JSON list of C-alpha atoms in Angstrom, two decimals:
[
{"chain": "A", "resi": 1, "resn": "UNK", "atom": "CA", "xyz": [-104.10, 27.58, 176.19]},
{"chain": "A", "resi": 2, "resn": "UNK", "atom": "CA", "xyz": [-102.20, 24.36, 176.01]},
{"chain": "A", "resi": 3, "resn": "UNK", "atom": "CA", "xyz": [-104.34, 23.18, 173.10]},
{"chain": "A", "resi": 4, "resn": "UNK", "atom": "CA", "xyz": [-103.71, 26.52, 171.38]},
{"chain": "A", "resi": 5, "resn": "UNK", "atom": "CA", "xyz": [-99.92, 26.03, 171.81]},
{"chain": "A", "resi": 6, "resn": "UNK", "atom": "CA", "xyz": [-100.03, 22.43, 170.43]},
{"chain": "A", "resi": 7, "resn": "UNK", "atom": "CA", "xyz": [-102.14, 23.55, 167.42]},
{"chain": "A", "resi": 8, "resn": "UNK", "atom": "CA", "xyz": [-99.73, 26.47, 166.74]},
{"chain": "A", "resi": 9, "resn": "UNK", "atom": "CA", "xyz": [-96.86, 24.06, 166.47]},
{"chain": "A", "resi": 10, "resn": "UNK", "atom": "CA", "xyz": [-98.04, 22.82, 163.09]},
{"chain": "A", "resi": 11, "resn": "UNK", "atom": "CA", "xyz": [-97.22, 19.29, 162.18]},
{"chain": "A", "resi": 12, "resn": "UNK", "atom": "CA", "xyz": [-94.47, 18.77, 164.78]},
{"chain": "A", "resi": 13, "resn": "UNK", "atom": "CA", "xyz": [-94.42, 19.39, 168.55]},
{"chain": "A", "resi": 14, "resn": "UNK", "atom": "CA", "xyz": [-91.72, 18.99, 171.26]},
{"chain": "A", "resi": 15, "resn": "UNK", "atom": "CA", "xyz": [-93.11, 18.11, 174.65]},
{"chain": "A", "resi": 16, "resn": "UNK", "atom": "CA", "xyz": [-91.14, 18.10, 177.95]},
{"chain": "A", "resi": 17, "resn": "UNK", "atom": "CA", "xyz": [-92.84, 15.63, 180.33]},
{"chain": "A", "resi": 18, "resn": "UNK", "atom": "CA", "xyz": [-92.40, 14.31, 183.86]},
{"chain": "A", "resi": 19, "resn": "UNK", "atom": "CA", "xyz": [-93.63, 10.98, 185.21]},
{"chain": "A", "resi": 20, "resn": "UNK", "atom": "CA", "xyz": [-96.10, 11.03, 188.03]},
{"chain": "A", "resi": 21, "resn": "UNK", "atom": "CA", "xyz": [-93.68, 10.47, 190.89]},
{"chain": "A", "resi": 22, "resn": "UNK", "atom": "CA", "xyz": [-91.25, 13.07, 189.64]},
{"chain": "A", "resi": 23, "resn": "UNK", "atom": "CA", "xyz": [-94.08, 15.59, 189.17]},
{"chain": "A", "resi": 24, "resn": "UNK", "atom": "CA", "xyz": [-95.26, 15.15, 192.72]},
{"chain": "A", "resi": 25, "resn": "UNK", "atom": "CA", "xyz": [-91.67, 15.46, 194.06]},
{"chain": "A", "resi": 26, "resn": "UNK", "atom": "CA", "xyz": [-91.06, 18.61, 192.11]},
{"chain": "A", "resi": 27, "resn": "UNK", "atom": "CA", "xyz": [-94.30, 20.18, 193.21]},
{"chain": "A", "resi": 28, "resn": "UNK", "atom": "CA", "xyz": [-93.56, 19.21, 196.78]},
{"chain": "A", "resi": 29, "resn": "UNK", "atom": "CA", "xyz": [-90.15, 20.94, 196.57]},
{"chain": "A", "resi": 30, "resn": "UNK", "atom": "CA", "xyz": [-91.79, 24.04, 195.10]},
{"chain": "A", "resi": 31, "resn": "UNK", "atom": "CA", "xyz": [-89.95, 23.73, 191.73]},
{"chain": "A", "resi": 32, "resn": "UNK", "atom": "CA", "xyz": [-91.24, 25.99, 188.93]},
{"chain": "A", "resi": 33, "resn": "UNK", "atom": "CA", "xyz": [-92.17, 23.40, 186.36]},
{"chain": "A", "resi": 34, "resn": "UNK", "atom": "CA", "xyz": [-92.09, 25.90, 183.54]},
{"chain": "A", "resi": 35, "resn": "UNK", "atom": "CA", "xyz": [-88.32, 26.26, 184.05]},
{"chain": "A", "resi": 36, "resn": "UNK", "atom": "CA", "xyz": [-87.52, 22.62, 183.98]},
{"chain": "A", "resi": 37, "resn": "UNK", "atom": "CA", "xyz": [-86.87, 22.27, 180.24]},
{"chain": "A", "resi": 38, "resn": "UNK", "atom": "CA", "xyz": [-83.05, 21.93, 180.08]},
{"chain": "A", "resi": 39, "resn": "UNK", "atom": "CA", "xyz": [-81.45, 25.01, 178.62]},
{"chain": "A", "resi": 40, "resn": "UNK", "atom": "CA", "xyz": [-79.01, 22.90, 176.60]},
{"chain": "A", "resi": 41, "resn": "UNK", "atom": "CA", "xyz": [-81.64, 21.63, 174.22]},
{"chain": "A", "resi": 42, "resn": "UNK", "atom": "CA", "xyz": [-83.16, 25.05, 173.46]},
{"chain": "A", "resi": 43, "resn": "UNK", "atom": "CA", "xyz": [-82.23, 27.36, 170.57]},
{"chain": "A", "resi": 44, "resn": "UNK", "atom": "CA", "xyz": [-81.80, 31.00, 171.54]},
{"chain": "A", "resi": 45, "resn": "UNK", "atom": "CA", "xyz": [-83.54, 34.05, 170.20]},
{"chain": "A", "resi": 46, "resn": "UNK", "atom": "CA", "xyz": [-81.33, 37.22, 170.47]},
{"chain": "A", "resi": 47, "resn": "UNK", "atom": "CA", "xyz": [-82.01, 40.85, 169.61]},
{"chain": "A", "resi": 48, "resn": "UNK", "atom": "CA", "xyz": [-78.84, 42.70, 168.73]},
{"chain": "A", "resi": 49, "resn": "UNK", "atom": "CA", "xyz": [-78.44, 46.50, 168.51]},
{"chain": "A", "resi": 50, "resn": "UNK", "atom": "CA", "xyz": [-75.55, 47.75, 166.46]},
{"chain": "A", "resi": 51, "resn": "UNK", "atom": "CA", "xyz": [-73.00, 50.12, 168.13]},
{"chain": "A", "resi": 52, "resn": "UNK", "atom": "CA", "xyz": [-69.96, 51.93, 166.55]},
{"chain": "A", "resi": 53, "resn": "UNK", "atom": "CA", "xyz": [-68.16, 48.72, 166.11]},
{"chain": "A", "resi": 54, "resn": "UNK", "atom": "CA", "xyz": [-70.96, 46.97, 164.39]},
{"chain": "A", "resi": 55, "resn": "UNK", "atom": "CA", "xyz": [-73.12, 44.04, 165.56]},
{"chain": "A", "resi": 56, "resn": "UNK", "atom": "CA", "xyz": [-70.18, 42.38, 167.30]},
{"chain": "A", "resi": 57, "resn": "UNK", "atom": "CA", "xyz": [-70.17, 39.08, 165.35]},
{"chain": "A", "resi": 58, "resn": "UNK", "atom": "CA", "xyz": [-68.75, 37.76, 162.07]},
{"chain": "A", "resi": 59, "resn": "UNK", "atom": "CA", "xyz": [-70.09, 34.97, 159.91]},
{"chain": "A", "resi": 60, "resn": "UNK", "atom": "CA", "xyz": [-68.16, 32.08, 158.39]},
{"chain": "A", "resi": 61, "resn": "UNK", "atom": "CA", "xyz": [-69.51, 29.68, 155.81]},
{"chain": "A", "resi": 62, "resn": "UNK", "atom": "CA", "xyz": [-67.90, 26.69, 154.04]},
{"chain": "A", "resi": 63, "resn": "UNK", "atom": "CA", "xyz": [-67.04, 27.62, 150.49]},
{"chain": "A", "resi": 64, "resn": "UNK", "atom": "CA", "xyz": [-69.66, 26.70, 147.91]},
{"chain": "A", "resi": 65, "resn": "UNK", "atom": "CA", "xyz": [-72.37, 25.94, 150.42]},
{"chain": "A", "resi": 66, "resn": "UNK", "atom": "CA", "xyz": [-75.63, 27.62, 151.35]},
{"chain": "A", "resi": 67, "resn": "UNK", "atom": "CA", "xyz": [-77.45, 27.93, 154.64]},
{"chain": "A", "resi": 68, "resn": "UNK", "atom": "CA", "xyz": [-74.56, 26.86, 156.89]},
{"chain": "A", "resi": 69, "resn": "UNK", "atom": "CA", "xyz": [-73.38, 29.87, 158.90]},
{"chain": "A", "resi": 70, "resn": "UNK", "atom": "CA", "xyz": [-71.38, 29.84, 162.08]},
{"chain": "A", "resi": 71, "resn": "UNK", "atom": "CA", "xyz": [-70.96, 32.95, 164.21]},
{"chain": "A", "resi": 72, "resn": "UNK", "atom": "CA", "xyz": [-67.80, 34.27, 165.90]},
{"chain": "A", "resi": 73, "resn": "UNK", "atom": "CA", "xyz": [-68.72, 36.61, 168.69]},
{"chain": "A", "resi": 74, "resn": "UNK", "atom": "CA", "xyz": [-66.72, 39.59, 169.88]},
{"chain": "A", "resi": 75, "resn": "UNK", "atom": "CA", "xyz": [-66.25, 39.51, 173.67]},
{"chain": "A", "resi": 76, "resn": "UNK", "atom": "CA", "xyz": [-68.32, 42.27, 175.39]},
{"chain": "A", "resi": 77, "resn": "UNK", "atom": "CA", "xyz": [-69.62, 43.38, 172.00]},
{"chain": "A", "resi": 78, "resn": "UNK", "atom": "CA", "xyz": [-73.35, 43.92, 171.15]},
{"chain": "A", "resi": 79, "resn": "UNK", "atom": "CA", "xyz": [-73.96, 40.31, 170.14]},
{"chain": "A", "resi": 80, "resn": "UNK", "atom": "CA", "xyz": [-72.28, 39.06, 173.35]},
{"chain": "A", "resi": 81, "resn": "UNK", "atom": "CA", "xyz": [-74.32, 41.42, 175.48]},
{"chain": "A", "resi": 82, "resn": "UNK", "atom": "CA", "xyz": [-77.53, 40.18, 173.69]},
{"chain": "A", "resi": 83, "resn": "UNK", "atom": "CA", "xyz": [-76.76, 36.54, 174.67]},
{"chain": "A", "resi": 84, "resn": "UNK", "atom": "CA", "xyz": [-75.46, 35.24, 171.40]},
{"chain": "A", "resi": 85, "resn": "UNK", "atom": "CA", "xyz": [-73.22, 32.24, 172.30]},
{"chain": "A", "resi": 86, "resn": "UNK", "atom": "CA", "xyz": [-69.74, 31.88, 170.70]},
{"chain": "A", "resi": 87, "resn": "UNK", "atom": "CA", "xyz": [-69.49, 29.36, 167.88]},
{"chain": "A", "resi": 88, "resn": "UNK", "atom": "CA", "xyz": [-73.30, 29.00, 167.48]},
{"chain": "A", "resi": 89, "resn": "UNK", "atom": "CA", "xyz": [-75.11, 28.34, 164.22]},
{"chain": "A", "resi": 90, "resn": "UNK", "atom": "CA", "xyz": [-77.38, 30.90, 162.59]},
{"chain": "A", "resi": 91, "resn": "UNK", "atom": "CA", "xyz": [-80.81, 29.49, 161.81]},
{"chain": "A", "resi": 92, "resn": "UNK", "atom": "CA", "xyz": [-83.06, 32.52, 161.24]},
{"chain": "A", "resi": 93, "resn": "UNK", "atom": "CA", "xyz": [-82.46, 36.17, 160.46]},
{"chain": "A", "resi": 94, "resn": "UNK", "atom": "CA", "xyz": [-85.30, 38.61, 161.37]},
{"chain": "A", "resi": 95, "resn": "UNK", "atom": "CA", "xyz": [-87.83, 35.72, 161.34]},
{"chain": "A", "resi": 96, "resn": "UNK", "atom": "CA", "xyz": [-86.67, 34.23, 157.99]},
{"chain": "A", "resi": 97, "resn": "UNK", "atom": "CA", "xyz": [-84.84, 30.97, 157.60]},
{"chain": "A", "resi": 98, "resn": "UNK", "atom": "CA", "xyz": [-81.29, 31.32, 156.21]},
{"chain": "A", "resi": 99, "resn": "UNK", "atom": "CA", "xyz": [-81.29, 27.78, 154.91]},
{"chain": "A", "resi": 100, "resn": "UNK", "atom": "CA", "xyz": [-81.28, 28.89, 151.29]},
{"chain": "A", "resi": 101, "resn": "UNK", "atom": "CA", "xyz": [-78.98, 31.93, 151.71]},
{"chain": "A", "resi": 102, "resn": "UNK", "atom": "CA", "xyz": [-75.61, 32.21, 150.22]},
{"chain": "A", "resi": 103, "resn": "UNK", "atom": "CA", "xyz": [-72.87, 34.17, 152.21]},
{"chain": "A", "resi": 104, "resn": "UNK", "atom": "CA", "xyz": [-73.47, 37.11, 149.95]},
{"chain": "A", "resi": 105, "resn": "UNK", "atom": "CA", "xyz": [-77.22, 37.13, 150.41]},
{"chain": "A", "resi": 106, "resn": "UNK", "atom": "CA", "xyz": [-76.88, 36.89, 154.19]},
{"chain": "A", "resi": 107, "resn": "UNK", "atom": "CA", "xyz": [-74.42, 39.85, 154.16]},
{"chain": "A", "resi": 108, "resn": "UNK", "atom": "CA", "xyz": [-76.94, 41.92, 152.22]},
{"chain": "A", "resi": 109, "resn": "UNK", "atom": "CA", "xyz": [-79.79, 41.07, 154.48]},
{"chain": "A", "resi": 110, "resn": "UNK", "atom": "CA", "xyz": [-77.71, 42.01, 157.50]},
{"chain": "A", "resi": 111, "resn": "UNK", "atom": "CA", "xyz": [-76.92, 45.44, 155.89]},
{"chain": "A", "resi": 112, "resn": "UNK", "atom": "CA", "xyz": [-80.66, 45.91, 155.12]},
{"chain": "A", "resi": 113, "resn": "UNK", "atom": "CA", "xyz": [-81.53, 45.30, 158.81]},
{"chain": "A", "resi": 114, "resn": "UNK", "atom": "CA", "xyz": [-80.29, 48.75, 159.88]},
{"chain": "A", "resi": 115, "resn": "UNK", "atom": "CA", "xyz": [-79.22, 49.12, 163.46]},
{"chain": "A", "resi": 116, "resn": "UNK", "atom": "CA", "xyz": [-81.12, 46.16, 164.89]},
{"chain": "A", "resi": 117, "resn": "UNK", "atom": "CA", "xyz": [-81.21, 42.47, 163.98]},
{"chain": "A", "resi": 118, "resn": "UNK", "atom": "CA", "xyz": [-82.88, 39.43, 165.49]},
{"chain": "A", "resi": 119, "resn": "UNK", "atom": "CA", "xyz": [-81.13, 36.09, 165.38]},
{"chain": "A", "resi": 120, "resn": "UNK", "atom": "CA", "xyz": [-82.34, 32.54, 166.02]},
{"chain": "A", "resi": 121, "resn": "UNK", "atom": "CA", "xyz": [-79.15, 30.59, 166.96]},
{"chain": "A", "resi": 122, "resn": "UNK", "atom": "CA", "xyz": [-78.32, 27.16, 168.24]},
{"chain": "A", "resi": 123, "resn": "UNK", "atom": "CA", "xyz": [-75.23, 25.37, 169.46]},
{"chain": "A", "resi": 124, "resn": "UNK", "atom": "CA", "xyz": [-74.02, 22.28, 167.58]},
{"chain": "A", "resi": 125, "resn": "UNK", "atom": "CA", "xyz": [-75.48, 20.03, 170.31]},
{"chain": "A", "resi": 126, "resn": "UNK", "atom": "CA", "xyz": [-78.94, 21.69, 170.11]},
{"chain": "A", "resi": 127, "resn": "UNK", "atom": "CA", "xyz": [-79.00, 21.50, 166.29]},
{"chain": "A", "resi": 128, "resn": "UNK", "atom": "CA", "xyz": [-78.10, 17.87, 166.47]},
{"chain": "A", "resi": 129, "resn": "UNK", "atom": "CA", "xyz": [-80.72, 17.18, 169.19]},
{"chain": "A", "resi": 130, "resn": "UNK", "atom": "CA", "xyz": [-83.53, 18.42, 166.94]},
{"chain": "A", "resi": 131, "resn": "UNK", "atom": "CA", "xyz": [-82.09, 16.87, 163.67]},
{"chain": "A", "resi": 132, "resn": "UNK", "atom": "CA", "xyz": [-81.87, 13.39, 165.21]},
{"chain": "A", "resi": 133, "resn": "UNK", "atom": "CA", "xyz": [-85.58, 13.65, 166.19]},
{"chain": "A", "resi": 134, "resn": "UNK", "atom": "CA", "xyz": [-86.69, 14.92, 162.84]},
{"chain": "A", "resi": 135, "resn": "UNK", "atom": "CA", "xyz": [-87.76, 18.29, 164.32]},
{"chain": "A", "resi": 136, "resn": "UNK", "atom": "CA", "xyz": [-87.24, 21.68, 162.73]},
{"chain": "A", "resi": 137, "resn": "UNK", "atom": "CA", "xyz": [-85.76, 24.29, 165.08]},
{"chain": "A", "resi": 138, "resn": "UNK", "atom": "CA", "xyz": [-88.05, 27.27, 165.25]},
{"chain": "A", "resi": 139, "resn": "UNK", "atom": "CA", "xyz": [-88.31, 30.56, 167.20]},
{"chain": "A", "resi": 140, "resn": "UNK", "atom": "CA", "xyz": [-91.39, 29.07, 168.99]},
{"chain": "A", "resi": 141, "resn": "UNK", "atom": "CA", "xyz": [-89.08, 26.61, 170.77]},
{"chain": "A", "resi": 142, "resn": "UNK", "atom": "CA", "xyz": [-86.44, 29.27, 171.70]},
{"chain": "A", "resi": 143, "resn": "UNK", "atom": "CA", "xyz": [-85.15, 30.55, 174.97]},
{"chain": "A", "resi": 144, "resn": "UNK", "atom": "CA", "xyz": [-86.46, 34.15, 174.89]},
{"chain": "A", "resi": 145, "resn": "UNK", "atom": "CA", "xyz": [-85.28, 35.23, 178.40]},
{"chain": "A", "resi": 146, "resn": "UNK", "atom": "CA", "xyz": [-82.62, 37.58, 176.92]},
{"chain": "A", "resi": 147, "resn": "UNK", "atom": "CA", "xyz": [-85.00, 39.52, 174.77]},
{"chain": "A", "resi": 148, "resn": "UNK", "atom": "CA", "xyz": [-85.54, 43.22, 175.67]},
{"chain": "A", "resi": 149, "resn": "UNK", "atom": "CA", "xyz": [-89.32, 42.94, 175.12]},
{"chain": "A", "resi": 150, "resn": "UNK", "atom": "CA", "xyz": [-91.56, 41.44, 177.85]},
{"chain": "A", "resi": 151, "resn": "UNK", "atom": "CA", "xyz": [-95.23, 40.97, 178.32]},
{"chain": "A", "resi": 152, "resn": "UNK", "atom": "CA", "xyz": [-96.60, 42.45, 181.55]},
{"chain": "A", "resi": 153, "resn": "UNK", "atom": "CA", "xyz": [-99.28, 41.25, 183.91]},
{"chain": "A", "resi": 154, "resn": "UNK", "atom": "CA", "xyz": [-101.37, 43.97, 185.46]},
{"chain": "A", "resi": 155, "resn": "UNK", "atom": "CA", "xyz": [-103.66, 43.40, 188.35]},
{"chain": "A", "resi": 156, "resn": "UNK", "atom": "CA", "xyz": [-106.24, 46.16, 188.87]},
{"chain": "A", "resi": 157, "resn": "UNK", "atom": "CA", "xyz": [-108.60, 46.62, 191.82]},
{"chain": "A", "resi": 158, "resn": "UNK", "atom": "CA", "xyz": [-111.46, 48.90, 190.96]},
{"chain": "A", "resi": 159, "resn": "UNK", "atom": "CA", "xyz": [-111.59, 52.21, 192.85]},
{"chain": "A", "resi": 160, "resn": "UNK", "atom": "CA", "xyz": [-114.50, 54.64, 193.50]},
{"chain": "A", "resi": 161, "resn": "UNK", "atom": "CA", "xyz": [-113.80, 56.19, 189.97]},
{"chain": "A", "resi": 162, "resn": "UNK", "atom": "CA", "xyz": [-113.43, 52.84, 188.25]},
{"chain": "A", "resi": 163, "resn": "UNK", "atom": "CA", "xyz": [-110.24, 51.40, 186.71]},
{"chain": "A", "resi": 164, "resn": "UNK", "atom": "CA", "xyz": [-109.26, 54.59, 184.95]},
{"chain": "A", "resi": 165, "resn": "UNK", "atom": "CA", "xyz": [-108.71, 53.48, 181.29]},
{"chain": "A", "resi": 166, "resn": "UNK", "atom": "CA", "xyz": [-110.55, 53.08, 178.02]},
{"chain": "A", "resi": 167, "resn": "UNK", "atom": "CA", "xyz": [-110.46, 50.07, 175.75]},
{"chain": "A", "resi": 168, "resn": "UNK", "atom": "CA", "xyz": [-110.56, 50.66, 172.07]},
{"chain": "A", "resi": 169, "resn": "UNK", "atom": "CA", "xyz": [-110.53, 48.28, 169.13]},
{"chain": "A", "resi": 170, "resn": "UNK", "atom": "CA", "xyz": [-108.06, 49.17, 166.38]},
{"chain": "A", "resi": 171, "resn": "UNK", "atom": "CA", "xyz": [-105.95, 47.71, 163.59]},
{"chain": "A", "resi": 172, "resn": "UNK", "atom": "CA", "xyz": [-102.68, 46.00, 164.66]},
{"chain": "A", "resi": 173, "resn": "UNK", "atom": "CA", "xyz": [-99.51, 47.17, 162.91]},
{"chain": "A", "resi": 174, "resn": "UNK", "atom": "CA", "xyz": [-98.87, 43.51, 161.95]},
{"chain": "A", "resi": 175, "resn": "UNK", "atom": "CA", "xyz": [-102.39, 43.04, 160.54]},
{"chain": "A", "resi": 176, "resn": "UNK", "atom": "CA", "xyz": [-105.69, 42.05, 162.04]},
{"chain": "A", "resi": 177, "resn": "UNK", "atom": "CA", "xyz": [-107.57, 43.75, 164.87]},
{"chain": "A", "resi": 178, "resn": "UNK", "atom": "CA", "xyz": [-106.61, 44.11, 168.48]},
{"chain": "A", "resi": 179, "resn": "UNK", "atom": "CA", "xyz": [-107.81, 45.64, 171.73]},
{"chain": "A", "resi": 180, "resn": "UNK", "atom": "CA", "xyz": [-105.81, 48.62, 172.91]},
{"chain": "A", "resi": 181, "resn": "UNK", "atom": "CA", "xyz": [-105.58, 50.57, 176.14]},
{"chain": "A", "resi": 182, "resn": "UNK", "atom": "CA", "xyz": [-105.90, 54.36, 176.06]},
{"chain": "A", "resi": 183, "resn": "UNK", "atom": "CA", "xyz": [-106.74, 57.42, 178.18]},
{"chain": "A", "resi": 184, "resn": "UNK", "atom": "CA", "xyz": [-105.03, 56.12, 181.27]},
{"chain": "A", "resi": 185, "resn": "UNK", "atom": "CA", "xyz": [-105.99, 58.39, 184.14]},
{"chain": "A", "resi": 186, "resn": "UNK", "atom": "CA", "xyz": [-103.26, 59.70, 186.47]},
{"chain": "A", "resi": 187, "resn": "UNK", "atom": "CA", "xyz": [-103.49, 58.33, 189.97]},
{"chain": "A", "resi": 188, "resn": "UNK", "atom": "CA", "xyz": [-106.19, 55.68, 189.31]},
{"chain": "A", "resi": 189, "resn": "UNK", "atom": "CA", "xyz": [-105.75, 51.85, 189.51]},
{"chain": "A", "resi": 190, "resn": "UNK", "atom": "CA", "xyz": [-104.77, 51.41, 185.84]},
{"chain": "A", "resi": 191, "resn": "UNK", "atom": "CA", "xyz": [-101.82, 53.79, 186.04]},
{"chain": "A", "resi": 192, "resn": "UNK", "atom": "CA", "xyz": [-100.84, 52.46, 189.48]},
{"chain": "A", "resi": 193, "resn": "UNK", "atom": "CA", "xyz": [-100.71, 48.92, 188.10]},
{"chain": "A", "resi": 194, "resn": "UNK", "atom": "CA", "xyz": [-98.28, 49.99, 185.35]},
{"chain": "A", "resi": 195, "resn": "UNK", "atom": "CA", "xyz": [-100.63, 50.44, 182.41]},
{"chain": "A", "resi": 196, "resn": "UNK", "atom": "CA", "xyz": [-99.23, 52.51, 179.51]},
{"chain": "A", "resi": 197, "resn": "UNK", "atom": "CA", "xyz": [-101.20, 54.13, 176.66]},
{"chain": "A", "resi": 198, "resn": "UNK", "atom": "CA", "xyz": [-101.03, 52.05, 173.49]},
{"chain": "A", "resi": 199, "resn": "UNK", "atom": "CA", "xyz": [-100.61, 48.68, 175.32]},
{"chain": "A", "resi": 200, "resn": "UNK", "atom": "CA", "xyz": [-102.39, 45.83, 173.59]},
{"chain": "A", "resi": 201, "resn": "UNK", "atom": "CA", "xyz": [-104.41, 43.34, 175.62]},
{"chain": "A", "resi": 202, "resn": "UNK", "atom": "CA", "xyz": [-103.42, 39.71, 175.15]},
{"chain": "A", "resi": 203, "resn": "UNK", "atom": "CA", "xyz": [-105.41, 38.08, 177.91]},
{"chain": "A", "resi": 204, "resn": "UNK", "atom": "CA", "xyz": [-108.02, 38.77, 180.52]},
{"chain": "A", "resi": 205, "resn": "UNK", "atom": "CA", "xyz": [-107.96, 36.88, 183.80]},
{"chain": "A", "resi": 206, "resn": "UNK", "atom": "CA", "xyz": [-105.52, 34.34, 182.45]},
{"chain": "A", "resi": 207, "resn": "UNK", "atom": "CA", "xyz": [-107.55, 33.63, 179.23]},
{"chain": "A", "resi": 208, "resn": "UNK", "atom": "CA", "xyz": [-106.48, 34.65, 175.74]},
{"chain": "A", "resi": 209, "resn": "UNK", "atom": "CA", "xyz": [-108.72, 37.21, 173.97]},
{"chain": "A", "resi": 210, "resn": "UNK", "atom": "CA", "xyz": [-107.40, 36.15, 170.48]},
{"chain": "A", "resi": 211, "resn": "UNK", "atom": "CA", "xyz": [-110.38, 36.09, 168.15]},
{"chain": "A", "resi": 212, "resn": "UNK", "atom": "CA", "xyz": [-112.69, 38.07, 170.45]},
{"chain": "A", "resi": 213, "resn": "UNK", "atom": "CA", "xyz": [-114.24, 41.33, 169.44]},
{"chain": "A", "resi": 214, "resn": "UNK", "atom": "CA", "xyz": [-114.47, 44.53, 171.48]},
{"chain": "A", "resi": 215, "resn": "UNK", "atom": "CA", "xyz": [-117.80, 43.68, 173.16]},
{"chain": "A", "resi": 216, "resn": "UNK", "atom": "CA", "xyz": [-116.66, 40.18, 174.08]},
{"chain": "A", "resi": 217, "resn": "UNK", "atom": "CA", "xyz": [-113.44, 41.56, 175.61]},
{"chain": "A", "resi": 218, "resn": "UNK", "atom": "CA", "xyz": [-115.26, 44.17, 177.63]},
{"chain": "A", "resi": 219, "resn": "UNK", "atom": "CA", "xyz": [-117.59, 41.41, 178.90]},
{"chain": "A", "resi": 220, "resn": "UNK", "atom": "CA", "xyz": [-114.48, 39.41, 180.09]},
{"chain": "A", "resi": 221, "resn": "UNK", "atom": "CA", "xyz": [-113.01, 42.51, 181.81]},
{"chain": "A", "resi": 222, "resn": "UNK", "atom": "CA", "xyz": [-116.43, 43.07, 183.60]},
{"chain": "A", "resi": 223, "resn": "UNK", "atom": "CA", "xyz": [-116.88, 39.44, 184.64]},
{"chain": "A", "resi": 224, "resn": "UNK", "atom": "CA", "xyz": [-115.38, 40.11, 188.08]},
{"chain": "A", "resi": 225, "resn": "UNK", "atom": "CA", "xyz": [-117.09, 43.15, 189.64]},
{"chain": "A", "resi": 226, "resn": "UNK", "atom": "CA", "xyz": [-114.19, 44.71, 191.49]},
{"chain": "A", "resi": 227, "resn": "UNK", "atom": "CA", "xyz": [-110.91, 43.44, 189.97]},
{"chain": "A", "resi": 228, "resn": "UNK", "atom": "CA", "xyz": [-109.27, 42.28, 186.77]},
{"chain": "A", "resi": 229, "resn": "UNK", "atom": "CA", "xyz": [-105.88, 40.87, 185.61]},
{"chain": "A", "resi": 230, "resn": "UNK", "atom": "CA", "xyz": [-104.65, 41.83, 182.12]},
{"chain": "A", "resi": 231, "resn": "UNK", "atom": "CA", "xyz": [-101.73, 40.52, 180.16]},
{"chain": "A", "resi": 232, "resn": "UNK", "atom": "CA", "xyz": [-100.37, 43.25, 177.88]},
{"chain": "A", "resi": 233, "resn": "UNK", "atom": "CA", "xyz": [-97.57, 44.09, 175.51]},
{"chain": "A", "resi": 234, "resn": "UNK", "atom": "CA", "xyz": [-96.40, 47.60, 174.51]},
{"chain": "A", "resi": 235, "resn": "UNK", "atom": "CA", "xyz": [-96.23, 48.65, 170.81]},
{"chain": "A", "resi": 236, "resn": "UNK", "atom": "CA", "xyz": [-92.54, 48.05, 170.36]},
{"chain": "A", "resi": 237, "resn": "UNK", "atom": "CA", "xyz": [-92.76, 44.55, 171.88]},
{"chain": "A", "resi": 238, "resn": "UNK", "atom": "CA", "xyz": [-95.90, 43.75, 169.88]},
{"chain": "A", "resi": 239, "resn": "UNK", "atom": "CA", "xyz": [-94.23, 44.69, 166.55]},
{"chain": "A", "resi": 240, "resn": "UNK", "atom": "CA", "xyz": [-91.08, 42.78, 167.45]},
{"chain": "A", "resi": 241, "resn": "UNK", "atom": "CA", "xyz": [-92.86, 39.44, 168.21]},
{"chain": "A", "resi": 242, "resn": "UNK", "atom": "CA", "xyz": [-94.84, 39.46, 164.98]},
{"chain": "A", "resi": 243, "resn": "UNK", "atom": "CA", "xyz": [-91.59, 40.31, 163.03]},
{"chain": "A", "resi": 244, "resn": "UNK", "atom": "CA", "xyz": [-90.01, 36.96, 164.03]},
{"chain": "A", "resi": 245, "resn": "UNK", "atom": "CA", "xyz": [-92.50, 35.00, 161.96]},
{"chain": "A", "resi": 246, "resn": "UNK", "atom": "CA", "xyz": [-95.53, 32.73, 162.50]},
{"chain": "A", "resi": 247, "resn": "UNK", "atom": "CA", "xyz": [-94.35, 31.68, 165.97]},
{"chain": "A", "resi": 248, "resn": "UNK", "atom": "CA", "xyz": [-94.49, 35.31, 167.19]},
{"chain": "A", "resi": 249, "resn": "UNK", "atom": "CA", "xyz": [-97.87, 34.96, 168.96]},
{"chain": "A", "resi": 250, "resn": "UNK", "atom": "CA", "xyz": [-96.76, 31.73, 170.58]},
{"chain": "A", "resi": 251, "resn": "UNK", "atom": "CA", "xyz": [-93.63, 33.48, 171.89]},
{"chain": "A", "resi": 252, "resn": "UNK", "atom": "CA", "xyz": [-95.78, 35.89, 173.74]},
{"chain": "A", "resi": 253, "resn": "UNK", "atom": "CA", "xyz": [-97.28, 33.07, 175.81]},
{"chain": "A", "resi": 254, "resn": "UNK", "atom": "CA", "xyz": [-93.92, 31.41, 176.38]}
]
């Protein structure tokens, strides 16, 4: 999985590392190492839903320039509630870079977004951090904790009637083929674990099934006789993560 993440980063990768002594100290204190990347060097991915007042932010751009957009955020408005920080810089809109956009083009794109929009934003300090290191800020590096879409881990223990679901291979809305969960039986382990019809399987027992066909996935599920752990995403979440661009699959793991 670590190798997959590094390969998915393209030609550049940002690594957060600890020296050996610090690692042992952190583990000894029970620190969650996945949470030790400082928040102040991460861009933020925010999903904003329009209300009667709009999206709750306005955009300013120096006259005669392209791709430089700063956001003013209305307190307690939709953008504020979605986690958009005041005074941040807009880097991507709905998975597309705004680097070549004029203010008019950006305004048009926002109108075309309908009632929902996904923003990749960064403070001045974050933008400078990446620029000085020659790194491009992408959604794959973002803090996604404020997004409404989450992957779910389901642990199933087989009962006398089995797990109580069917696995079917089908086309993904974003392209390609995926493994989907259907016919979830009421009262059986799958439903009790929180499985929902239409969920797509991302991993089995902690290992990604990306690239596996139906038969190979079934074999993974049956590898342990009486239990299995599935990582799944519902259709709305699946569609969202693929809409934010090439880093979408990586975001699911992050």
